[in-house]
Coordinates of C-alpha atoms and ligand atoms in Angstrom, one line a residue:
X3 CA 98.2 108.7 75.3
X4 CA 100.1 110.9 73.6
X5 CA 102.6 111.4 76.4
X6 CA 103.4 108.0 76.1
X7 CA 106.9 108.5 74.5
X8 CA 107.9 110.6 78.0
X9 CA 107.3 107.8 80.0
X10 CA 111.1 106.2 80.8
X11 CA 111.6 103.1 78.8
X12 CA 114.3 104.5 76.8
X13 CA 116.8 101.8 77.4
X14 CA 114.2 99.5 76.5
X15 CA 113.0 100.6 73.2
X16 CA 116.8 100.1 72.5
X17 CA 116.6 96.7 72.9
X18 CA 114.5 96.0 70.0
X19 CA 111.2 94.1 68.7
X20 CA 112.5 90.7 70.1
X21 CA 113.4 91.4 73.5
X22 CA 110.2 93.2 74.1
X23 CA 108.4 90.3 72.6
X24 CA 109.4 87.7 75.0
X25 CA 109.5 90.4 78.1
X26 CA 105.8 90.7 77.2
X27 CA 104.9 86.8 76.4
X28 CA 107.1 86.3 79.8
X29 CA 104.8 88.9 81.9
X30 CA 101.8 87.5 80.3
X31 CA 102.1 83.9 80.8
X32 CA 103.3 84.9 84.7
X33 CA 99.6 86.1 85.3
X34 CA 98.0 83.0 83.6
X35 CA 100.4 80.5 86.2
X36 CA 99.8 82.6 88.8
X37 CA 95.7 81.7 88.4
X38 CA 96.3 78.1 87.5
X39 CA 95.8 76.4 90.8
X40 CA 92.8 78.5 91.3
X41 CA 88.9 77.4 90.1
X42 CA 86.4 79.2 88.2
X43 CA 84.6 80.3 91.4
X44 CA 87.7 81.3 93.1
X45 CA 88.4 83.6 90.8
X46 CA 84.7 85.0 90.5
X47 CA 85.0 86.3 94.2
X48 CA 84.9 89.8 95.5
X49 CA 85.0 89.9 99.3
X50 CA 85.1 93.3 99.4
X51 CA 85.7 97.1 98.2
X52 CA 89.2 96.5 98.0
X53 CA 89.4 93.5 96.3
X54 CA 89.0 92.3 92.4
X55 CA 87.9 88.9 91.3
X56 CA 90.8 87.2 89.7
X57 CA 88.8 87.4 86.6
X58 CA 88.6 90.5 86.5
X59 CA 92.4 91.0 86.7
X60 CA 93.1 88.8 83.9
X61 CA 90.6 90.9 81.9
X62 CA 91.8 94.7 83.1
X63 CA 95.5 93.8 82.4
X64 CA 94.2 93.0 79.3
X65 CA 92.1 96.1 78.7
X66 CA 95.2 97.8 79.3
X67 CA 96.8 96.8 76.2
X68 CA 93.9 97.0 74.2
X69 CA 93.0 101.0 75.3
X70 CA 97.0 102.4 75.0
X71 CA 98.5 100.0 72.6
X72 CA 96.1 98.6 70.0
X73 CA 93.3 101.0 69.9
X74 CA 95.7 104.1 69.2
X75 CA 98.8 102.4 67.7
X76 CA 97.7 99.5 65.7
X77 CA 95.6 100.4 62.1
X78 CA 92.4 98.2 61.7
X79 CA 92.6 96.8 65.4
X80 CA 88.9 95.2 66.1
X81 CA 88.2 94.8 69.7
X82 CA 86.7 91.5 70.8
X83 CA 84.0 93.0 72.0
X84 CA 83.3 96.9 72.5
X85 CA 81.7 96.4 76.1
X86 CA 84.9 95.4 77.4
X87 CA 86.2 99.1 77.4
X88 CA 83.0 99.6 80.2
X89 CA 83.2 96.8 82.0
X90 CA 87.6 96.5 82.4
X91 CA 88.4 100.4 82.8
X92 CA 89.6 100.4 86.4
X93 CA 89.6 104.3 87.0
X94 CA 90.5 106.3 83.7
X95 CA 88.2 108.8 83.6
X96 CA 89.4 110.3 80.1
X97 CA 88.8 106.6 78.4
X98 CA 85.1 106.9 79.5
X99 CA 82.4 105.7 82.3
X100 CA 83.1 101.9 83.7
X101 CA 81.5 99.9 85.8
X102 CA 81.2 100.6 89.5
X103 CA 84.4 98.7 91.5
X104 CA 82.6 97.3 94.3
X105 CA 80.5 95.5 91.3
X106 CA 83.1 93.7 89.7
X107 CA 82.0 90.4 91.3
X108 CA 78.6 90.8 89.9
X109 CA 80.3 90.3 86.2
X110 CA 79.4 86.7 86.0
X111 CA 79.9 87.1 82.0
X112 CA 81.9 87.3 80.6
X113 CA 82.9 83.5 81.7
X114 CA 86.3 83.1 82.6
X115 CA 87.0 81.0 79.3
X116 CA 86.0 84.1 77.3
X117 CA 88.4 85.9 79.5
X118 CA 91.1 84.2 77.9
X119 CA 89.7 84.4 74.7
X120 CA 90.0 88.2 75.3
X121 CA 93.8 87.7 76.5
X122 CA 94.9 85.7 73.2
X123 CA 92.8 88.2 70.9
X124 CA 94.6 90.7 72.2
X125 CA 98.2 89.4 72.4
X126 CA 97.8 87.8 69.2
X127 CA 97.0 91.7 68.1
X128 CA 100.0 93.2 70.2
X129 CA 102.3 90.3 68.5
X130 CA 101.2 92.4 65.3
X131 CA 101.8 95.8 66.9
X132 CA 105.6 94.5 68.7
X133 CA 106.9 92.9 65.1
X134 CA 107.3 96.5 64.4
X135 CA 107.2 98.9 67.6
X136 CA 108.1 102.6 67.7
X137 CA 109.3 104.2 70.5
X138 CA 106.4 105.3 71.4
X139 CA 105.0 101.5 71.7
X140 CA 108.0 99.8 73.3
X141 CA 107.7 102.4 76.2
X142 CA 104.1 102.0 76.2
X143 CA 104.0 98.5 75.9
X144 CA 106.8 98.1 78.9
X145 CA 104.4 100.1 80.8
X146 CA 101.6 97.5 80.7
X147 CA 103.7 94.9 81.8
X148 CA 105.2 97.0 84.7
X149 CA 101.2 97.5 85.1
X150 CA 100.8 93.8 84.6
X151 CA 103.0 92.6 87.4
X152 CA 101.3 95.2 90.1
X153 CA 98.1 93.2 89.4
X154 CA 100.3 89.6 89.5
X155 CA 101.0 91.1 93.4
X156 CA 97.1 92.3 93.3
X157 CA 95.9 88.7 92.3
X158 CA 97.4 87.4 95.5
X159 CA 97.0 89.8 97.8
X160 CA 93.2 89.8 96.9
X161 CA 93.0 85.9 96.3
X162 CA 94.3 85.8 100.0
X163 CA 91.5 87.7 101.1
X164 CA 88.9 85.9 99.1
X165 CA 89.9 82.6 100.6
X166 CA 90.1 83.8 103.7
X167 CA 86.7 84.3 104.1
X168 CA 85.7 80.5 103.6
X169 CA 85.9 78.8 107.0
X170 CA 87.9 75.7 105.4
X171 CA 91.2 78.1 105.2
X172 CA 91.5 76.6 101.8
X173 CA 95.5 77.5 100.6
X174 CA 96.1 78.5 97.5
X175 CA 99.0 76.4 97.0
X176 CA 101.2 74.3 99.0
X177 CA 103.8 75.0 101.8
X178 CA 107.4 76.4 101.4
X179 CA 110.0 74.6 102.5
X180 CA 111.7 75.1 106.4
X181 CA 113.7 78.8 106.5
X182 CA 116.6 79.7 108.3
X183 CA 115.4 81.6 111.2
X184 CA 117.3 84.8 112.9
X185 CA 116.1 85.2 116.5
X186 CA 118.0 88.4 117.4
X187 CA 117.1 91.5 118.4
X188 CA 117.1 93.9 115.6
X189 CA 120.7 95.8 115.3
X190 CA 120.4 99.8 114.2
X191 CA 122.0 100.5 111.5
X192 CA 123.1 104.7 111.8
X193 CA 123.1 107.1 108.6
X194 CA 124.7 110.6 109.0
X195 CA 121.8 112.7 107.2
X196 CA 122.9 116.2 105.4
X197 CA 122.1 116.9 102.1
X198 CA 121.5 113.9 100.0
X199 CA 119.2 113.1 96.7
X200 CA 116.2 111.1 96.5
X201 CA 114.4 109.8 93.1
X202 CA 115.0 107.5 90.0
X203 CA 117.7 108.8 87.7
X204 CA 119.1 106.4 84.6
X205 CA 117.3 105.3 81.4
X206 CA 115.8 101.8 83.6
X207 CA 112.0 101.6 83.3
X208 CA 110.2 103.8 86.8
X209 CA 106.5 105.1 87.0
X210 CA 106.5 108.8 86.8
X211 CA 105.9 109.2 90.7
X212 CA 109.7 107.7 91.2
X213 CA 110.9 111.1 90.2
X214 CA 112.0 114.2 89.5
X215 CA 115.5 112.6 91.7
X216 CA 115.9 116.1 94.1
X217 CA 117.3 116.9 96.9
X218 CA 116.2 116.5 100.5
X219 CA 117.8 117.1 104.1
X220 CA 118.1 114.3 106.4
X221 CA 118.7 114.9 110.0
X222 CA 121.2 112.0 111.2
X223 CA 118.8 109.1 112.3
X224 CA 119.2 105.3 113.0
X225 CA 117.1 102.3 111.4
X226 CA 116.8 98.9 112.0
X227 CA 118.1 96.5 110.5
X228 CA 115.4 94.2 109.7
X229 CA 111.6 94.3 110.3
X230 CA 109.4 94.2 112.9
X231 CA 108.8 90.3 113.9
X232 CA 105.7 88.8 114.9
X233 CA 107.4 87.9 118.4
X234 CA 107.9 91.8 118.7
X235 CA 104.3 92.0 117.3
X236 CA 102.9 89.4 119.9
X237 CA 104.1 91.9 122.9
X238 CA 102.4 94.4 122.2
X239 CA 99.2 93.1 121.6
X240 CA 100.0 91.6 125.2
X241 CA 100.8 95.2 126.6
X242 CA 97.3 95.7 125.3
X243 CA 98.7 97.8 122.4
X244 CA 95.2 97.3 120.4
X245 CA 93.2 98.7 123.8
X246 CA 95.4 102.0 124.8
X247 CA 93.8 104.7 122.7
X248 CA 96.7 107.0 124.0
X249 CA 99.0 104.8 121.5
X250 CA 96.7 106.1 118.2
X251 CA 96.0 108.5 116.1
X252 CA 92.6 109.6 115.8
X253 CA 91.7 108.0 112.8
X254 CA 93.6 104.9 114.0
X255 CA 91.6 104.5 117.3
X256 CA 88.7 105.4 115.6
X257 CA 88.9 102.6 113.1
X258 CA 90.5 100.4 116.0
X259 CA 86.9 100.8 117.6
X260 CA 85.0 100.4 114.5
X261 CA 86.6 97.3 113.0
X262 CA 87.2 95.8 116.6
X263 CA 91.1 95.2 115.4
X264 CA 92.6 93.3 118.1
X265 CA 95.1 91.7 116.1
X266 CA 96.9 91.7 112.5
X267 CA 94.3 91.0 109.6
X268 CA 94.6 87.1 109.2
X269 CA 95.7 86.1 112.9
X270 CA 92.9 84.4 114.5
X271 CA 93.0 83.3 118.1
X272 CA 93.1 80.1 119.6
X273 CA 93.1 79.1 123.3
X274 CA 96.5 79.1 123.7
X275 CA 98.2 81.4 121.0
X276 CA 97.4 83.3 117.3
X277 CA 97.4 81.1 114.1
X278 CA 97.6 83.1 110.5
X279 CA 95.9 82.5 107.5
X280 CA 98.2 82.2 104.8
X281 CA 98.3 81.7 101.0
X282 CA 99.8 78.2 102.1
X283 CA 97.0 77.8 104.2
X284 CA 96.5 78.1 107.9
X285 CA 99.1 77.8 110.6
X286 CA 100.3 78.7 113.9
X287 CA 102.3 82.3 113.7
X288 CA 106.3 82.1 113.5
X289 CA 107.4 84.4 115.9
X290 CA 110.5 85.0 113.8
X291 CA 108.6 86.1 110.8
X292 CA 107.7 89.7 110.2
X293 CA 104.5 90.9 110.7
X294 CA 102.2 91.7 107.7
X295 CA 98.9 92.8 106.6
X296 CA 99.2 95.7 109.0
X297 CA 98.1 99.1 108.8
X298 CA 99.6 102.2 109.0
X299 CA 97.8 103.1 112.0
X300 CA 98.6 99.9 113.3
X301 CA 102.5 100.5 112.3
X302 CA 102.5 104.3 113.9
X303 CA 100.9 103.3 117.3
X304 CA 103.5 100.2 117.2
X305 CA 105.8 102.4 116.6
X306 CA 105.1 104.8 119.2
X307 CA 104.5 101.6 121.8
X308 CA 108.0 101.2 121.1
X309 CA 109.5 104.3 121.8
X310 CA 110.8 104.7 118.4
X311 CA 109.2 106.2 114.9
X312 CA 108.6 105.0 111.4
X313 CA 111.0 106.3 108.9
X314 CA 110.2 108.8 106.2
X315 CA 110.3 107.7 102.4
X316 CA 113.9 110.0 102.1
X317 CA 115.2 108.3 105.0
X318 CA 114.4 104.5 103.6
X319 CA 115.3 105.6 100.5
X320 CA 119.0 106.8 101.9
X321 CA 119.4 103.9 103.9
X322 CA 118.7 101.4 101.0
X323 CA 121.0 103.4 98.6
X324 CA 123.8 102.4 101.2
X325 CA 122.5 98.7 102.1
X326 CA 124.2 96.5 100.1
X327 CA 122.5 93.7 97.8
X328 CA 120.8 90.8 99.2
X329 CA 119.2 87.8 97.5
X330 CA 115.4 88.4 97.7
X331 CA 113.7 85.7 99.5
X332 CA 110.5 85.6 97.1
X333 CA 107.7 83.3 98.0
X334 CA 103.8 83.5 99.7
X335 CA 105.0 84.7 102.9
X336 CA 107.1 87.1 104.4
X337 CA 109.9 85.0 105.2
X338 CA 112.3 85.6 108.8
X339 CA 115.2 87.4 108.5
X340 CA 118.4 85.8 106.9
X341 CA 122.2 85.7 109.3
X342 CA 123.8 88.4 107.8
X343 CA 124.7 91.8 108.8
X344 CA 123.0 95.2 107.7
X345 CA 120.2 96.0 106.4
X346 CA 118.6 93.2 106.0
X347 CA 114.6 92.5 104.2
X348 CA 114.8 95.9 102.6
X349 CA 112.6 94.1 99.8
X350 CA 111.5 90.8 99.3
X351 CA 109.3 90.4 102.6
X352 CA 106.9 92.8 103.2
X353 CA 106.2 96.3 102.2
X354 CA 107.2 99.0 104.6
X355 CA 105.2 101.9 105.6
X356 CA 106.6 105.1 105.9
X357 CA 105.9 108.5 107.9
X358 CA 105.2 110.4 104.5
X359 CA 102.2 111.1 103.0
X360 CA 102.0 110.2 99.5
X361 CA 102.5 113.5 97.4
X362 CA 104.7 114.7 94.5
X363 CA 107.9 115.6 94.2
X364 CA 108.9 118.9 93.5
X365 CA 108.9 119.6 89.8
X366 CA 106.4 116.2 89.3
X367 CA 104.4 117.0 86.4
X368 CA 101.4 114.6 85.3
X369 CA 101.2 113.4 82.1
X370 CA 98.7 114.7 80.2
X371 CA 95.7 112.2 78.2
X372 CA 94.2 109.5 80.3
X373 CA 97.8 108.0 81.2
X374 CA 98.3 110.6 83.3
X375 CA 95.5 108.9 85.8
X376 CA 97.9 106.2 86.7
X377 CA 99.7 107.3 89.6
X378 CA 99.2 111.1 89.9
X379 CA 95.4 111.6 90.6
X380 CA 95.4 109.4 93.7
X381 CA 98.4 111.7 95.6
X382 CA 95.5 112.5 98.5
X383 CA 94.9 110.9 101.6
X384 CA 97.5 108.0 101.3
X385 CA 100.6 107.3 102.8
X386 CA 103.5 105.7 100.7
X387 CA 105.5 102.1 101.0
X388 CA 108.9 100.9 100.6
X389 CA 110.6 98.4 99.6
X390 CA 108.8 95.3 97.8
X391 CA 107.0 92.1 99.1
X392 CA 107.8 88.8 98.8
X393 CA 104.5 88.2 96.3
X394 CA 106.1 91.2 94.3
X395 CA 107.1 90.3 91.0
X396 CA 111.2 89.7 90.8
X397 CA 112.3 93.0 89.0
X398 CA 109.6 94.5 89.8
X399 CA 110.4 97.0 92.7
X400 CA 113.4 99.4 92.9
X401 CA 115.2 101.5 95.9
X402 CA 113.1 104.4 94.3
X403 CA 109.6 102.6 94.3
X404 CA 106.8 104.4 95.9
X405 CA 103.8 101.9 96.4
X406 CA 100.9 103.9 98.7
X407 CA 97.6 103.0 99.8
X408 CA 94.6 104.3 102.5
X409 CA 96.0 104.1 106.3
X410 CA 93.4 101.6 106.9
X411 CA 94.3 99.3 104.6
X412 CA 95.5 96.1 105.6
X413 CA 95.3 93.7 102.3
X414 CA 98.7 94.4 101.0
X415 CA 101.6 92.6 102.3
X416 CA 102.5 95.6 104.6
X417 CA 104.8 95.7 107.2
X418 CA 106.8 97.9 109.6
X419 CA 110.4 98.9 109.7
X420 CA 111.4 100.8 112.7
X421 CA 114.1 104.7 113.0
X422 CA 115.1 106.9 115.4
X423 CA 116.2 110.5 115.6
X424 CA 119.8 110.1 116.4
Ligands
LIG530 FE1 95.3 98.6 86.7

């Protein structure tokens, strides 16, 4: 971890012990609320590959703290228990072996009570270790709770899944209130291209993969100006989008066939229309809402349907530097698009998928030690994500915020923003 100090939290180890302290009691307690609704069993449950038990989050996040913070930084630390660096390493391989991750629901002890246990040992510890921070440990330590709140977005993304597998559709918590709804076509909003710079710059907190900021050229393209709705959605599975292999790639069709998609992950038929499972539970699908949970082959062949394109991560990234603010609509479902003008749901409803694979910038260099695991070792075979979710912590995501996962994956709360060439 000794590359720590290079990771960008320079503003904040400015701001002192006491600001870090209650950013990092702040985080912490978010991830406790965010469970407490939830049982025991719930959050014993992996229902698949993908997805980690709740309990397991609540540990790992923890783990986190305990492997770059305390072990390293903090003189006489005494782990709760040693086995917890094999059992809560997600994928480091320079901290050692772990246990396998489709295995993590087999981990019926430690019990979720000596899960917290583990939590309070350790933030009683990192209270000792933030009383008098270096640099080094106030950019560290705002890196496990940027680290924190991907897993407070993983918790409910994977929570979804696990309780959509029990035929009662049991929600996680209640319904949100009624939304103003925008029923109009989506508007394009044009950007003139040239030379222009993409990447973090400033002294703010951003994972390593934001940056080098560098140049790029932008041919002159159009984007809409709010994301794909489920209405739009519902026509093309009524063209027969899901059955025209002309519409996929290869590895989309094939995985079409395999997985017999016919529909976004969570819709389910009914005689006379789609319901969607929802962390509010199950109801029929809002054809004003964007669509979700859907892949990026799903997204390209949409895309494609529709005569259009998805934009690349430079060209999302231009158009959001020259969208204007909007209030983020946070809650447990992408909610419809608000009245205004412009770009509209750049953040704050559901991901977007982009045309670019996810790969470093030029000049990117990984960290060296084990911290250099977090985001550059999985540049292979992914495609990257803009914008921010509405289960994404607030603060969390930026305009420079590269989020990526498999093409086939559907879990996250990805949806689809549409260009064109101009
Ligand atoms: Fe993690």
């Amino acid at each position: 971890v000794d590359g720590g100090g290079t990771w960008r939290g320079k503003a904040e180890a400015d701001d002192g012990a006491r600001a870090m302290f209650d950013q990092y009691h702040s985080v912490r307690r978010a991830t406790v609320a965010l469970c407490a609704g939830l049982s025991a069993e719930d959050q014993q449950v992996q229902s698949m590959d993908d997805v980690s038990p709740t309990k397991w989050h609540l540990a790992h996040t923890t783990w986190f703290f305990e492997t770059f913070l305390l072990k390293p930084h903090l003189a006489g630390y005494r782990p709760l228990d040693e086995r917890y660096s094999f059992l809560f390493n997600s994928y480091y391989e320079a901290v050692g072996p772990r246990h396998p991750r489709p295995s993590r629901g087999l981990l019926t002890r430690p019990s979720l009570e000596e899960v917290h246990a583990y939590r309070d040992h350790v933030d009683a510890q990192m209270e000792r270790l933030i009383a008098e921070p270096g640099r080094e440990v106030l950019a560290l330590t705002t890196l496990g709770l940027h680290h924190e709140q991907q897993h407070q977005e993983l918790i409910l993304m994977d929570i979804k899944h696990v309780l959509s597998c029990n035929p009662l559709s049991p929600a996680y918590a209640a319904g949100a209130p009624a939304r103003v709804v925008d029923t109009r076509p989506a508007g394009w909003i044009e950007v003139a291209g040239g030379l222009t710079e993409i990447g973090v710059q400033g002294d703010g907190f951003a994972f390593d993969n934001e940056g080098p900021r560098h140049k790029v050229w932008l041919e002159p393209f159009r984007i809409a100006d709010r994301l794909v709705t489920c209405a739009e959605w519902l026509a093309f599975i009524e063209d027969g989008g899901y059955r025209k292999s002309e519409l996929w790639l290869s590895d989309g069709w094939a995985t079409v066939v395999a997985q017999d998609w016919q529909a976004p992950l969570y819709w389910r038929v009914r005689p006379d229309g789609w319901d969607v499972f929802t962390l509010e539970g199950l109801r029929p699908v809002d054809p004003a809402e964007p669509v979700c949970h859907v892949s990026y082959y799903e997204a390209d062949a949409y895309a494609r349907w529709s005569g259009a394109r998805l934009p690349s991560e430079a060209e999302w990234e231009a158009a959001a530097a020259q969208a204007p603010q909007e209030p983020l609509a946070l809650g447990l479902h992408p909610a419809p698009a608000g009245e205004g003008a412009g770009l509209r749901q750049m953040a704050g409803a559901a991901w977007q998928w982009t045309a670019s694979a996810y790969a470093s910038y030029p000049g990117y260099r990984r960290e060296a030690g084990a911290l250099g695991e977090y985001n550059g070792k999985f540049m292979s075979g992914q495609m990257v994500l803009r914008g921010g979710a509405c289960v994404t912590p607030p603060g969390h995501a930026r305009g420079t915020y590269r989020n990526f996962f498999p093409p086939a994956a559907r879990w996250a709360f990805s949806g689809v923003r549409l260009a064109h060439d101009l």
